[in-house]
Tab-separated table of C-alpha atoms in Angstrom:
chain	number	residue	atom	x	y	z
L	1	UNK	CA	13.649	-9.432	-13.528
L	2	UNK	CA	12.668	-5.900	-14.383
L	3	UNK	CA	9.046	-5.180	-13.073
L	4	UNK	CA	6.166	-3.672	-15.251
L	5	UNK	CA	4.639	-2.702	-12.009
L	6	UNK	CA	5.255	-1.719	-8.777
L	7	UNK	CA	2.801	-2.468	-6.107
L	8	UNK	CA	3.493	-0.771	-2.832
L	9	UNK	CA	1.586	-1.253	0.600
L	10	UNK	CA	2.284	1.658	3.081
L	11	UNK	CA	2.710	0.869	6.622
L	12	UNK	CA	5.204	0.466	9.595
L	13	UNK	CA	7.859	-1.943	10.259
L	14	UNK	CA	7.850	-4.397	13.447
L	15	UNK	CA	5.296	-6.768	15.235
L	16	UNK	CA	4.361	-3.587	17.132
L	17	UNK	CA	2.657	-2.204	14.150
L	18	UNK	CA	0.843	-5.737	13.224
L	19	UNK	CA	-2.844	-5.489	13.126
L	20	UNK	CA	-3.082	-1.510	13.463
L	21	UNK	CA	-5.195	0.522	10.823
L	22	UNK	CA	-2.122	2.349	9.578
L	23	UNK	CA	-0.456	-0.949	8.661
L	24	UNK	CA	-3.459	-1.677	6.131
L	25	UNK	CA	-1.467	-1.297	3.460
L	26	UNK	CA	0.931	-3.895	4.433
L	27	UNK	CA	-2.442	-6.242	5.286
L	28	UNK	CA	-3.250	-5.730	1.326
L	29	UNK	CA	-0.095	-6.840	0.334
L	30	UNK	CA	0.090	-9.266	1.979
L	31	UNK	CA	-3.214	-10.846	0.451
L	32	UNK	CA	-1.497	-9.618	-2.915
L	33	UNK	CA	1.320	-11.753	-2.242
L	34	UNK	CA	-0.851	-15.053	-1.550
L	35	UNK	CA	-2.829	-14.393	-5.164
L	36	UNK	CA	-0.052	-13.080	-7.072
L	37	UNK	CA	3.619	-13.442	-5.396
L	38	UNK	CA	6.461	-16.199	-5.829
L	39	UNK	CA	8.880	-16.884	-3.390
L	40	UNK	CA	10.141	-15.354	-0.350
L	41	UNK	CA	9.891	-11.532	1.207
L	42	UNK	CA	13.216	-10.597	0.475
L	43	UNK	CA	14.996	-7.480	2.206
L	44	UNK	CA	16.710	-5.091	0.211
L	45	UNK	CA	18.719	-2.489	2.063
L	46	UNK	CA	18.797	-0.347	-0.899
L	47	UNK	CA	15.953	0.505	-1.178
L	48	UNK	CA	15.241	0.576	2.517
L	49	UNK	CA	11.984	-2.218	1.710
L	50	UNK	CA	11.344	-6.178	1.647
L	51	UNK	CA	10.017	-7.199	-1.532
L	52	UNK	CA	9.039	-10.025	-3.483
L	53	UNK	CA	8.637	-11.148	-6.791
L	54	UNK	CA	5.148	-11.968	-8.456
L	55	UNK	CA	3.004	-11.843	-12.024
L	56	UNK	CA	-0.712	-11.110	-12.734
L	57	UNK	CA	-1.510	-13.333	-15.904
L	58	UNK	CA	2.038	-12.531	-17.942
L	59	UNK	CA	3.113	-9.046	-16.326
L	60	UNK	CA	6.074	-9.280	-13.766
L	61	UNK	CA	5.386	-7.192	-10.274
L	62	UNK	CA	6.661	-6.244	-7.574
L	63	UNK	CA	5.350	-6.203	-4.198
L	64	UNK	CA	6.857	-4.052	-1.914
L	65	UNK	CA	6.970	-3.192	1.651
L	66	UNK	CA	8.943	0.319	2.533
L	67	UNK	CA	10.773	-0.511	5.918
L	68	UNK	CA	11.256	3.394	6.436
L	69	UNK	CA	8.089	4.040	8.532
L	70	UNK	CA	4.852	5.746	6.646
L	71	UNK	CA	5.880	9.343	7.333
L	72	UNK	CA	9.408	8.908	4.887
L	73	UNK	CA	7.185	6.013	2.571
L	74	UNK	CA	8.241	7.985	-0.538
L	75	UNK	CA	11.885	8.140	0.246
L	76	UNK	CA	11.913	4.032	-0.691
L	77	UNK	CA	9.770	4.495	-3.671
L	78	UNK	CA	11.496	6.906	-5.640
L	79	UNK	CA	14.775	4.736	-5.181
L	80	UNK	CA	12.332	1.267	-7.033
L	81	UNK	CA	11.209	3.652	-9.442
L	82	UNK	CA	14.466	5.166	-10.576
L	83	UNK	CA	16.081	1.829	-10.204
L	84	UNK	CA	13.902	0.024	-12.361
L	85	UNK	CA	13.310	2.866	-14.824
L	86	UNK	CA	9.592	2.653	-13.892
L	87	UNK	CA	7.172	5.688	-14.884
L	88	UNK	CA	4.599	6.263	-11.911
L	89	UNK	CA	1.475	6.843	-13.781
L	90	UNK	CA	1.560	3.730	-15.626
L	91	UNK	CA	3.735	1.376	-13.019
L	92	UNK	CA	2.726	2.187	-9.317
L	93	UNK	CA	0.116	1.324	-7.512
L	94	UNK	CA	0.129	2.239	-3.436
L	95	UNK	CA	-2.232	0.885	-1.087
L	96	UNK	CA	-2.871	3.017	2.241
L	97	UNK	CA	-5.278	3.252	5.030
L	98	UNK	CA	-7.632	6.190	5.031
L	99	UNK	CA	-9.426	7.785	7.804
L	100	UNK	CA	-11.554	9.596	5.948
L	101	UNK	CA	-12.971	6.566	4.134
L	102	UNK	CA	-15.537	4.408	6.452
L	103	UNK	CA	-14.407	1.091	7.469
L	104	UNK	CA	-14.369	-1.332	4.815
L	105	UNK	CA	-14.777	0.778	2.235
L	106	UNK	CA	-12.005	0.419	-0.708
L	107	UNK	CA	-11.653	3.544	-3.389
L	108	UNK	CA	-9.089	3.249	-6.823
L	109	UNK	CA	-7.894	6.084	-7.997
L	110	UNK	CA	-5.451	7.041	-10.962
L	111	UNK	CA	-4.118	10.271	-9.586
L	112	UNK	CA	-4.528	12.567	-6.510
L	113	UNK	CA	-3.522	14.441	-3.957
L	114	UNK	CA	-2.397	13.434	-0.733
L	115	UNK	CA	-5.364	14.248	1.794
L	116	UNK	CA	-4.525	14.308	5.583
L	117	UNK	CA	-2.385	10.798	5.000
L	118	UNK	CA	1.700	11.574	5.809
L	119	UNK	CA	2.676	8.500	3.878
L	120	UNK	CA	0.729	9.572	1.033
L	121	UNK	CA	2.479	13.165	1.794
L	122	UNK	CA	5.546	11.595	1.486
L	123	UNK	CA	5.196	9.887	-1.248
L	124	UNK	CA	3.493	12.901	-3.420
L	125	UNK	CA	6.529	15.077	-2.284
L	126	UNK	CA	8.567	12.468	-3.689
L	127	UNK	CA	6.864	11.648	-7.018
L	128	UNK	CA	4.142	14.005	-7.247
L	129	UNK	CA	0.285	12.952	-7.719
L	130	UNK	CA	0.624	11.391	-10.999
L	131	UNK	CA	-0.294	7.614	-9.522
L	132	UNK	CA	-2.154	5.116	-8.749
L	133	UNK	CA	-3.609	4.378	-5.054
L	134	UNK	CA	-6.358	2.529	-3.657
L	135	UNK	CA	-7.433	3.439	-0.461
L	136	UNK	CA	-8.709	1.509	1.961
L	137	UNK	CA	-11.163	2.727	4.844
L	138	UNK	CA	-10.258	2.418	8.513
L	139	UNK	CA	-12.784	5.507	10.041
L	140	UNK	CA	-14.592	7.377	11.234
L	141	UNK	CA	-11.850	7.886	13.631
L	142	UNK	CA	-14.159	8.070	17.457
L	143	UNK	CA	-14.686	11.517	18.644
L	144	UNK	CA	-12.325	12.412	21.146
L	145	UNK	CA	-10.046	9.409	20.073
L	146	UNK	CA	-6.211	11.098	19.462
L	147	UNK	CA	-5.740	10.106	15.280
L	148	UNK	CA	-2.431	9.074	16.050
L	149	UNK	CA	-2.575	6.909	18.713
L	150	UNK	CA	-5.884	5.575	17.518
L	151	UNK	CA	-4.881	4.890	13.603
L	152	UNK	CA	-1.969	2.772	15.671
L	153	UNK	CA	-3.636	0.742	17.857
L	154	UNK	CA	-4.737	-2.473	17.378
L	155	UNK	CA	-8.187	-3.225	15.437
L	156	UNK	CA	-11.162	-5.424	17.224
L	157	UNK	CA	-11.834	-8.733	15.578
L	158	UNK	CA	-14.974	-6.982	13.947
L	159	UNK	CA	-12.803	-4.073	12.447
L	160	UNK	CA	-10.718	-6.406	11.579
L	161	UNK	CA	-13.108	-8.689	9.674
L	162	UNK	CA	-14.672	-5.278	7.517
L	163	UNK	CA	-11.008	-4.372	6.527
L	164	UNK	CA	-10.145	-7.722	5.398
L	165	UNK	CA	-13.671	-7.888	3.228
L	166	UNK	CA	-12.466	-4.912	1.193
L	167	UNK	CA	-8.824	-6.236	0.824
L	168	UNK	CA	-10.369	-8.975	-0.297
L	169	UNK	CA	-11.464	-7.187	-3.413
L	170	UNK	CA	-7.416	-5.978	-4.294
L	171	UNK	CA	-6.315	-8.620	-6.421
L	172	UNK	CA	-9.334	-8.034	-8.892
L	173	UNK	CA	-8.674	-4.273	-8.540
L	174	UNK	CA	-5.050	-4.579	-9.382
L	175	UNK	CA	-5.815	-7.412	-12.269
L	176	UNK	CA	-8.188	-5.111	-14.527
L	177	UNK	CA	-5.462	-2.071	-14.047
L	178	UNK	CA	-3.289	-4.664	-15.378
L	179	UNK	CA	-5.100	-5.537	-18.302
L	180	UNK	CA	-6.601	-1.646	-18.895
L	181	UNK	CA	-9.688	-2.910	-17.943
């Protein structure tokens, strides 16, 4: 099945990483999957990614995972999108954490730069800024609070319950790009 879209979570691999605020990416595809997906996670070494197969109303997808750890996310994408022949602009979606956004807050945008995200840096390298991404917001990261160690640690039930209200709202996001809505 060739895929009209790709949609890509960023995050990192391993139980370690479960229930982070980096791995918020991987929490929106994984509600993504429940709405739209069919069948198993499958991995796929060459692309360095698990993936599955899915369709919003006629369109195939693809959900995908990058297994190569956020900092190298783009290094997995460019491989899909050359692959499956796939033009960014018009076939890619990535969903990231952002710790500039506040907590719970969800932003869509067409095209962009990076910001202070390495995944996204990655990925832009990669590509360039010609796609789609929605953002989802993890911060303010506390003051004094190392980013890195904090944007990897685990989230409180209560964070956790204000990201999961804006992934929520993906699959509607993700259904109007669909139908250029």
């Amino acid at each position: 099945m060739k895929p009209q879209l790709l949609l890509v979570g960023l995050g990192n691999p391993g139980a370690t990483y479960d229930r982070t605020r980096h791995n918020a990416g991987f929490a929106a595809l994984d509600h993504l999957s429940s709405e739209f997906g069919e069948g198993e996670w499958k991995p796929m070494q060459k692309f360095n990614a698990v993936i599955q197969e899915g369709r919003i109303v006629t369109a195939p997808i693809l959900l995908v995972k990058p297994q190569t750890y956020m900092n190298l996310s783009g290094d997995s994408i460019v491989k899909l999108l050359r692959f499956y022949k796939l033009e960014p602009g018009k076939q890619l979606i990535v969903f990231t954490d952002d710790v500039d956004l506040p907590l719970g807050t969800i932003r869509f945008r067409e095209k962009g730069g990076p910001g202070t995200h390495n995944g996204m840096k990655s990925i832009v390298d990669s590509i360039g800024e010609g796609f789609a991404r929605l953002r989802l917001g993890i911060g303010p990261q506390p003051k004094g609070k190392d980013l890195a160690a904090w944007v990897l640690s685990k989230m409180t039930a209560a964070d956790a319950k204000s990201l999961k209200s804006a992934i929520d709202q993906t699959p509607e996001i993700v259904r109007k790009f669909v139908l250029g809505e």
